[in-house]
Amino acid sequence: MGMSILDWMRAAGFTDYEARAYLALVKHGEMTASRLSRASGVPYSKTYEVLSKLEGKGLVEVQKGRPMVFRAVPPRISLSRYGEEVLRGLEEEYSKKRRALEEDYAERTSRISEALRRASEELQVLFDEGGSLEASDDVIWTIRGRENVLTQMRELILGASKIKMILPKRLFRLLKNEIRGARAEGEVIVESSKDEAPEFLGRMRIYLMERIPFKCGVLIADGNRTIFTSEKLEMGFKSSNPGLATILNHFFEHEKEEAKMELRAS
């Protein structure tokens, strides 16, 4: 069932009494307050208040006298002007709210950033005093979550002086910028064919394999710090365990021998 004229007027911001009064004036022409009350159903005690509001909105004209007579301003004129005022009011209201939200956002982000910076500094001091993860050589640490795994790998790449990596296509694309910017020398086995060989990356020697075994990523930094992860990065394992480092180094050397091509700097 469609909306009535009164429904549309209420949706446009009219109160029920305002909508009824204006509709009655449009339909019946000039009327006194008492006649308008009977025609519209607006209580007589509310009629003058409602008509005064409609007059203030430019929708009704008043002929002074005893009794006063009221008539509707043509809808095409009055509703257009009324709509402009309503929309302008909404724009001003939402502009104020937007400014308030922007100020609140700026204040909260600044406060949170400062709190995180201070907490990070002080917690890092405590962490360093208590010994880093690498100090526990026999422990294999689990890293959960894609961004956490990537962050740990990026930090290890950028902080090492020598690295070895085995990287499936997807993981190589995610770490390419860090590999290019690393100060380390190293070797990278990349899942790629000759036709789609990656560009030479800094001081790295690139070896191509058409298929990486197990679709896993391996990072060995400075010979003993290691991260092992699946291509999808749901979980990774980090350790300085000498036995694990030896196994991964042997695995890397074996896969390097199996590589089909080596890229060198031109």
mmCIF file of C-alpha atoms in Angstrom:
data_model
loop_
_atom_site.group_PDB
_atom_site.id
_atom_site.type_symbol
_atom_site.label_atom_id
_atom_site.label_comp_id
_atom_site.label_asym_id
_atom_site.label_seq_id
_atom_site.Cartn_x
_atom_site.Cartn_y
_atom_site.Cartn_z
ATOM 1 C CA MET A 1 0.000 0.000 0.000
ATOM 2 C CA GLY A 2 1.419 3.380 -1.080
ATOM 3 C CA MET A 3 2.082 6.357 1.126
ATOM 4 C CA SER A 4 -0.571 9.057 1.453
ATOM 5 C CA ILE A 5 0.004 12.807 1.106
ATOM 6 C CA LEU A 6 0.103 13.062 4.900
ATOM 7 C CA ASP A 7 2.702 10.289 5.064
ATOM 8 C CA TRP A 8 4.920 12.113 2.570
ATOM 9 C CA MET A 9 4.562 15.379 4.458
ATOM 10 C CA ARG A 10 5.461 13.747 7.770
ATOM 11 C CA ALA A 11 8.463 12.126 6.085
ATOM 12 C CA ALA A 12 9.527 15.605 4.927
ATOM 13 C CA GLY A 13 9.576 16.892 8.504
ATOM 14 C CA PHE A 14 6.040 18.135 9.151
ATOM 15 C CA THR A 15 4.375 17.253 12.431
ATOM 16 C CA ASP A 16 1.047 15.461 12.108
ATOM 17 C CA TYR A 17 -0.922 18.607 13.007
ATOM 18 C CA GLU A 18 1.111 20.756 10.605
ATOM 19 C CA ALA A 19 0.550 18.295 7.778
ATOM 20 C CA ARG A 20 -3.194 18.100 8.440
ATOM 21 C CA ALA A 21 -3.601 21.867 8.691
ATOM 22 C CA TYR A 22 -1.648 22.659 5.524
ATOM 23 C CA LEU A 23 -3.430 19.907 3.566
ATOM 24 C CA ALA A 24 -6.815 21.300 4.626
ATOM 25 C CA LEU A 25 -5.850 24.831 3.497
ATOM 26 C CA VAL A 26 -4.591 23.493 0.143
ATOM 27 C CA LYS A 27 -7.835 21.540 -0.410
ATOM 28 C CA HIS A 28 -10.388 24.053 0.878
ATOM 29 C CA GLY A 29 -8.776 27.444 0.367
ATOM 30 C CA GLU A 30 -9.078 30.345 2.821
ATOM 31 C CA MET A 31 -10.382 29.392 6.265
ATOM 32 C CA THR A 32 -10.739 30.689 9.768
ATOM 33 C CA ALA A 33 -9.112 28.800 12.619
ATOM 34 C CA SER A 34 -12.383 27.237 13.752
ATOM 35 C CA ARG A 35 -13.285 26.035 10.281
ATOM 36 C CA LEU A 36 -9.762 24.730 9.784
ATOM 37 C CA SER A 37 -10.032 22.770 13.027
ATOM 38 C CA ARG A 38 -13.180 21.053 11.806
ATOM 39 C CA ALA A 39 -11.780 20.342 8.342
ATOM 40 C CA SER A 40 -8.389 19.050 9.469
ATOM 41 C CA GLY A 41 -9.104 17.337 12.767
ATOM 42 C CA VAL A 42 -6.542 19.543 14.543
ATOM 43 C CA PRO A 43 -7.856 20.434 18.028
ATOM 44 C CA TYR A 44 -9.022 24.057 18.101
ATOM 45 C CA SER A 45 -6.814 24.705 21.141
ATOM 46 C CA LYS A 46 -3.766 23.832 18.997
ATOM 47 C CA THR A 47 -4.850 25.521 15.779
ATOM 48 C CA TYR A 48 -3.270 28.974 16.249
ATOM 49 C CA GLU A 49 0.015 27.453 17.455
ATOM 50 C CA VAL A 50 0.169 25.146 14.423
ATOM 51 C CA LEU A 51 -0.757 27.931 11.988
ATOM 52 C CA SER A 52 1.864 30.218 13.528
ATOM 53 C CA LYS A 53 4.548 27.571 12.898
ATOM 54 C CA LEU A 54 3.353 27.087 9.319
ATOM 55 C CA GLU A 55 3.461 30.845 8.792
ATOM 56 C CA GLY A 56 7.018 30.918 10.148
ATOM 57 C CA LYS A 57 8.001 28.260 7.623
ATOM 58 C CA GLY A 58 6.563 30.325 4.781
ATOM 59 C CA LEU A 59 3.740 27.880 4.096
ATOM 60 C CA VAL A 60 0.751 29.942 5.249
ATOM 61 C CA GLU A 61 -0.340 33.557 4.833
ATOM 62 C CA VAL A 62 -2.531 35.343 7.384
ATOM 63 C CA GLN A 63 -5.160 38.020 6.812
ATOM 64 C CA LYS A 64 -5.447 40.015 9.999
ATOM 65 C CA GLY A 65 -8.918 40.755 11.240
ATOM 66 C CA ARG A 66 -11.647 39.392 13.414
ATOM 67 C CA PRO A 67 -11.636 36.549 12.832
ATOM 68 C CA MET A 68 -8.238 36.016 11.197
ATOM 69 C CA VAL A 69 -8.272 34.178 7.898
ATOM 70 C CA PHE A 70 -5.546 31.790 6.749
ATOM 71 C CA ARG A 71 -4.598 30.496 3.324
ATOM 72 C CA ALA A 72 -1.895 28.200 1.927
ATOM 73 C CA VAL A 73 1.038 29.569 -0.037
ATOM 74 C CA PRO A 74 1.124 27.608 -3.336
ATOM 75 C CA PRO A 75 2.942 24.303 -2.656
ATOM 76 C CA ARG A 76 5.296 24.591 -5.630
ATOM 77 C CA ILE A 77 6.705 27.794 -4.116
ATOM 78 C CA SER A 78 6.393 27.153 -0.402
ATOM 79 C CA LEU A 79 7.596 23.548 -0.336
ATOM 80 C CA SER A 80 10.592 24.341 -2.531
ATOM 81 C CA ARG A 81 11.642 27.111 -0.145
ATOM 82 C CA TYR A 82 10.849 24.957 2.882
ATOM 83 C CA GLY A 83 12.909 22.089 1.433
ATOM 84 C CA GLU A 84 15.913 24.349 0.899
ATOM 85 C CA GLU A 85 15.751 25.493 4.522
ATOM 86 C CA VAL A 86 15.368 21.938 5.839
ATOM 87 C CA LEU A 87 18.290 20.637 3.779
ATOM 88 C CA ARG A 88 20.439 23.613 4.728
ATOM 89 C CA GLY A 89 19.652 22.966 8.385
ATOM 90 C CA LEU A 90 20.564 19.292 7.994
ATOM 91 C CA GLU A 91 23.831 20.197 6.286
ATOM 92 C CA GLU A 92 24.737 22.591 9.101
ATOM 93 C CA GLU A 93 23.807 19.994 11.719
ATOM 94 C CA TYR A 94 25.880 17.256 10.113
ATOM 95 C CA SER A 95 28.781 19.622 9.450
ATOM 96 C CA LYS A 96 28.915 20.360 13.170
ATOM 97 C CA LYS A 97 28.726 16.649 13.986
ATOM 98 C CA ARG A 98 31.414 15.854 11.413
ATOM 99 C CA ARG A 99 33.738 18.508 12.833
ATOM 100 C CA ALA A 100 33.129 17.174 16.327
ATOM 101 C CA LEU A 101 33.836 13.609 15.154
ATOM 102 C CA GLU A 102 37.006 14.693 13.340
ATOM 103 C CA GLU A 103 38.238 16.525 16.424
ATOM 104 C CA ASP A 104 37.407 13.532 18.618
ATOM 105 C CA TYR A 105 39.117 11.168 16.160
ATOM 106 C CA ALA A 106 42.253 13.310 16.033
ATOM 107 C CA GLU A 107 42.385 13.610 19.817
ATOM 108 C CA ARG A 108 41.819 9.895 20.423
ATOM 109 C CA THR A 109 44.271 8.706 17.772
ATOM 110 C CA SER A 110 46.900 11.091 19.121
ATOM 111 C CA ARG A 111 46.309 9.892 22.674
ATOM 112 C CA ILE A 112 46.373 6.211 21.698
ATOM 113 C CA SER A 113 49.484 6.647 19.539
ATOM 114 C CA GLU A 114 51.320 8.387 22.368
ATOM 115 C CA ALA A 115 50.191 5.760 24.877
ATOM 116 C CA LEU A 116 51.330 2.948 22.588
ATOM 117 C CA ARG A 117 54.676 4.648 21.970
ATOM 118 C CA ARG A 118 55.356 5.081 25.674
ATOM 119 C CA ALA A 119 54.135 1.586 26.533
ATOM 120 C CA SER A 120 56.238 0.098 23.731
ATOM 121 C CA GLU A 121 59.385 1.888 24.913
ATOM 122 C CA GLU A 122 58.991 0.865 28.534
ATOM 123 C CA LEU A 123 57.904 -2.691 27.765
ATOM 124 C CA GLN A 124 60.821 -3.127 25.363
ATOM 125 C CA VAL A 125 63.238 -2.092 28.121
ATOM 126 C CA LEU A 126 61.734 -4.721 30.421
ATOM 127 C CA PHE A 127 61.784 -7.263 27.598
ATOM 128 C CA ASP A 128 65.450 -6.590 26.832
ATOM 129 C CA GLU A 129 66.367 -6.795 30.509
ATOM 130 C CA GLY A 130 64.583 -10.137 30.788
ATOM 131 C CA GLY A 131 66.180 -11.558 27.648
ATOM 132 C CA SER A 132 64.838 -11.698 24.103
ATOM 133 C CA LEU A 133 63.199 -14.644 22.424
ATOM 134 C CA GLU A 134 66.462 -15.584 20.734
ATOM 135 C CA ALA A 135 68.139 -16.056 24.135
ATOM 136 C CA SER A 136 66.109 -19.239 24.650
ATOM 137 C CA ASP A 137 67.909 -21.396 22.100
ATOM 138 C CA ASP A 138 65.939 -24.583 22.681
ATOM 139 C CA VAL A 139 62.501 -22.977 22.409
ATOM 140 C CA ILE A 140 60.418 -22.936 19.247
ATOM 141 C CA TRP A 141 57.962 -20.045 19.392
ATOM 142 C CA THR A 142 54.603 -20.106 17.631
ATOM 143 C CA ILE A 143 53.509 -17.001 15.711
ATOM 144 C CA ARG A 144 49.798 -16.823 14.923
ATOM 145 C CA GLY A 145 48.129 -14.592 12.350
ATOM 146 C CA ARG A 146 49.176 -13.401 8.906
ATOM 147 C CA GLU A 147 50.275 -9.894 9.896
ATOM 148 C CA ASN A 148 52.201 -11.152 12.921
ATOM 149 C CA VAL A 149 54.105 -13.689 10.812
ATOM 150 C CA LEU A 150 54.906 -11.074 8.156
ATOM 151 C CA THR A 151 56.045 -8.550 10.766
ATOM 152 C CA GLN A 152 58.428 -11.059 12.356
ATOM 153 C CA MET A 153 59.858 -12.045 8.961
ATOM 154 C CA ARG A 154 60.312 -8.435 7.860
ATOM 155 C CA GLU A 155 62.117 -7.524 11.080
ATOM 156 C CA LEU A 156 64.434 -10.508 10.745
ATOM 157 C CA ILE A 157 65.223 -9.704 7.091
ATOM 158 C CA LEU A 158 65.992 -6.039 7.777
ATOM 159 C CA GLY A 159 68.029 -6.754 10.912
ATOM 160 C CA ALA A 160 70.241 -9.563 9.608
ATOM 161 C CA SER A 161 73.656 -9.390 7.962
ATOM 162 C CA LYS A 162 73.222 -12.645 6.044
ATOM 163 C CA ILE A 163 70.044 -14.430 5.043
ATOM 164 C CA LYS A 164 68.807 -17.496 3.219
ATOM 165 C CA MET A 165 65.191 -17.853 2.125
ATOM 166 C CA ILE A 166 62.881 -20.271 0.376
ATOM 167 C CA LEU A 167 59.767 -18.401 -0.763
ATOM 168 C CA PRO A 168 56.624 -19.468 -2.628
ATOM 169 C CA LYS A 169 55.323 -16.886 -5.133
ATOM 170 C CA ARG A 170 52.806 -15.320 -2.791
ATOM 171 C CA LEU A 171 55.242 -14.925 0.077
ATOM 172 C CA PHE A 172 57.936 -13.532 -2.219
ATOM 173 C CA ARG A 173 55.576 -10.790 -3.414
ATOM 174 C CA LEU A 174 54.757 -9.830 0.167
ATOM 175 C CA LEU A 175 58.417 -9.613 1.228
ATOM 176 C CA LYS A 176 59.959 -8.241 -1.977
ATOM 177 C CA ASN A 177 60.381 -4.666 -0.701
ATOM 178 C CA GLU A 178 62.125 -5.802 2.484
ATOM 179 C CA ILE A 179 64.421 -8.117 0.529
ATOM 180 C CA ARG A 180 65.334 -5.290 -1.836
ATOM 181 C CA GLY A 181 65.996 -2.908 1.054
ATOM 182 C CA ALA A 182 67.936 -5.346 3.243
ATOM 183 C CA ARG A 183 71.557 -4.580 4.109
ATOM 184 C CA ALA A 184 72.240 -8.303 4.187
ATOM 185 C CA GLU A 185 73.881 -10.460 1.579
ATOM 186 C CA GLY A 186 72.069 -13.651 0.893
ATOM 187 C CA GLU A 187 70.422 -16.225 -1.274
ATOM 188 C CA VAL A 188 66.746 -16.587 -2.123
ATOM 189 C CA ILE A 189 65.056 -19.575 -3.716
ATOM 190 C CA VAL A 190 61.896 -18.300 -5.409
ATOM 191 C CA GLU A 191 59.031 -20.295 -6.871
ATOM 192 C CA SER A 192 59.028 -19.002 -10.429
ATOM 193 C CA SER A 193 59.589 -20.105 -14.010
ATOM 194 C CA LYS A 194 62.210 -18.644 -16.315
ATOM 195 C CA ASP A 195 59.491 -16.788 -18.232
ATOM 196 C CA GLU A 196 58.303 -14.981 -15.110
ATOM 197 C CA ALA A 197 61.620 -14.606 -13.295
ATOM 198 C CA PRO A 198 61.676 -11.837 -10.685
ATOM 199 C CA GLU A 199 63.973 -8.862 -11.096
ATOM 200 C CA PHE A 200 67.375 -8.948 -9.434
ATOM 201 C CA LEU A 201 67.091 -7.800 -5.825
ATOM 202 C CA GLY A 202 70.012 -5.886 -4.402
ATOM 203 C CA ARG A 203 72.796 -8.088 -3.053
ATOM 204 C CA MET A 204 70.720 -11.255 -3.181
ATOM 205 C CA ARG A 205 71.420 -14.245 -5.389
ATOM 206 C CA ILE A 206 68.128 -15.522 -6.769
ATOM 207 C CA TYR A 207 67.475 -19.184 -7.591
ATOM 208 C CA LEU A 208 64.340 -20.248 -9.437
ATOM 209 C CA MET A 209 62.268 -23.357 -8.775
ATOM 210 C CA GLU A 210 59.116 -24.213 -10.653
ATOM 211 C CA ARG A 211 57.594 -25.670 -7.509
ATOM 212 C CA ILE A 212 58.548 -25.144 -3.850
ATOM 213 C CA PRO A 213 58.198 -28.373 -1.802
ATOM 214 C CA PHE A 214 55.367 -28.297 0.737
ATOM 215 C CA LYS A 215 54.510 -24.680 -0.254
ATOM 216 C CA CYS A 216 56.393 -23.490 2.810
ATOM 217 C CA GLY A 217 58.434 -20.375 3.512
ATOM 218 C CA VAL A 218 61.831 -20.656 5.192
ATOM 219 C CA LEU A 219 63.942 -17.775 6.523
ATOM 220 C CA ILE A 220 67.389 -18.294 8.044
ATOM 221 C CA ALA A 221 69.086 -15.161 9.403
ATOM 222 C CA ASP A 222 72.766 -15.084 10.355
ATOM 223 C CA GLY A 223 72.926 -18.860 10.298
ATOM 224 C CA ASN A 224 70.884 -19.551 13.426
ATOM 225 C CA ARG A 225 67.737 -17.427 13.660
ATOM 226 C CA THR A 226 64.927 -19.093 11.775
ATOM 227 C CA ILE A 227 61.280 -18.682 10.814
ATOM 228 C CA PHE A 228 59.293 -21.442 9.115
ATOM 229 C CA THR A 229 55.765 -20.776 7.842
ATOM 230 C CA SER A 230 53.070 -22.025 5.488
ATOM 231 C CA GLU A 231 52.390 -20.073 2.294
ATOM 232 C CA LYS A 232 49.024 -18.911 3.669
ATOM 233 C CA LEU A 233 50.726 -17.491 6.774
ATOM 234 C CA GLU A 234 48.115 -18.697 9.252
ATOM 235 C CA MET A 235 50.945 -19.767 11.549
ATOM 236 C CA GLY A 236 54.720 -19.556 11.735
ATOM 237 C CA PHE A 237 57.454 -20.963 13.961
ATOM 238 C CA LYS A 238 60.401 -18.914 15.198
ATOM 239 C CA SER A 239 63.496 -20.237 16.906
ATOM 240 C CA SER A 240 67.234 -19.990 17.496
ATOM 241 C CA ASN A 241 67.405 -23.716 18.169
ATOM 242 C CA PRO A 242 70.760 -24.921 16.715
ATOM 243 C CA GLY A 243 69.346 -28.283 15.684
ATOM 244 C CA LEU A 244 66.447 -26.728 13.787
ATOM 245 C CA ALA A 245 68.777 -24.189 12.156
ATOM 246 C CA THR A 246 71.035 -27.027 10.967
ATOM 247 C CA ILE A 247 68.092 -28.949 9.499
ATOM 248 C CA LEU A 248 66.752 -25.873 7.680
ATOM 249 C CA ASN A 249 70.221 -24.985 6.370
ATOM 250 C CA HIS A 250 70.593 -28.514 4.950
ATOM 251 C CA PHE A 251 67.109 -28.266 3.447
ATOM 252 C CA PHE A 252 68.008 -24.930 1.826
ATOM 253 C CA GLU A 253 71.238 -26.259 0.315
ATOM 254 C CA HIS A 254 69.441 -29.311 -1.062
ATOM 255 C CA GLU A 255 66.744 -27.184 -2.688
ATOM 256 C CA LYS A 256 69.360 -24.810 -4.103
ATOM 257 C CA GLU A 257 70.971 -27.748 -5.903
ATOM 258 C CA GLU A 258 67.562 -28.639 -7.320
ATOM 259 C CA ALA A 259 66.922 -25.086 -8.573
ATOM 260 C CA LYS A 260 66.679 -24.750 -12.356
ATOM 261 C CA MET A 261 68.268 -21.345 -12.749
ATOM 262 C CA GLU A 262 70.310 -18.746 -10.926
ATOM 263 C CA LEU A 263 69.833 -15.020 -11.550
ATOM 264 C CA ARG A 264 72.889 -12.834 -11.269
ATOM 265 C CA ALA A 265 73.354 -9.084 -11.328
ATOM 266 C CA SER A 266 74.065 -7.817 -14.810
#
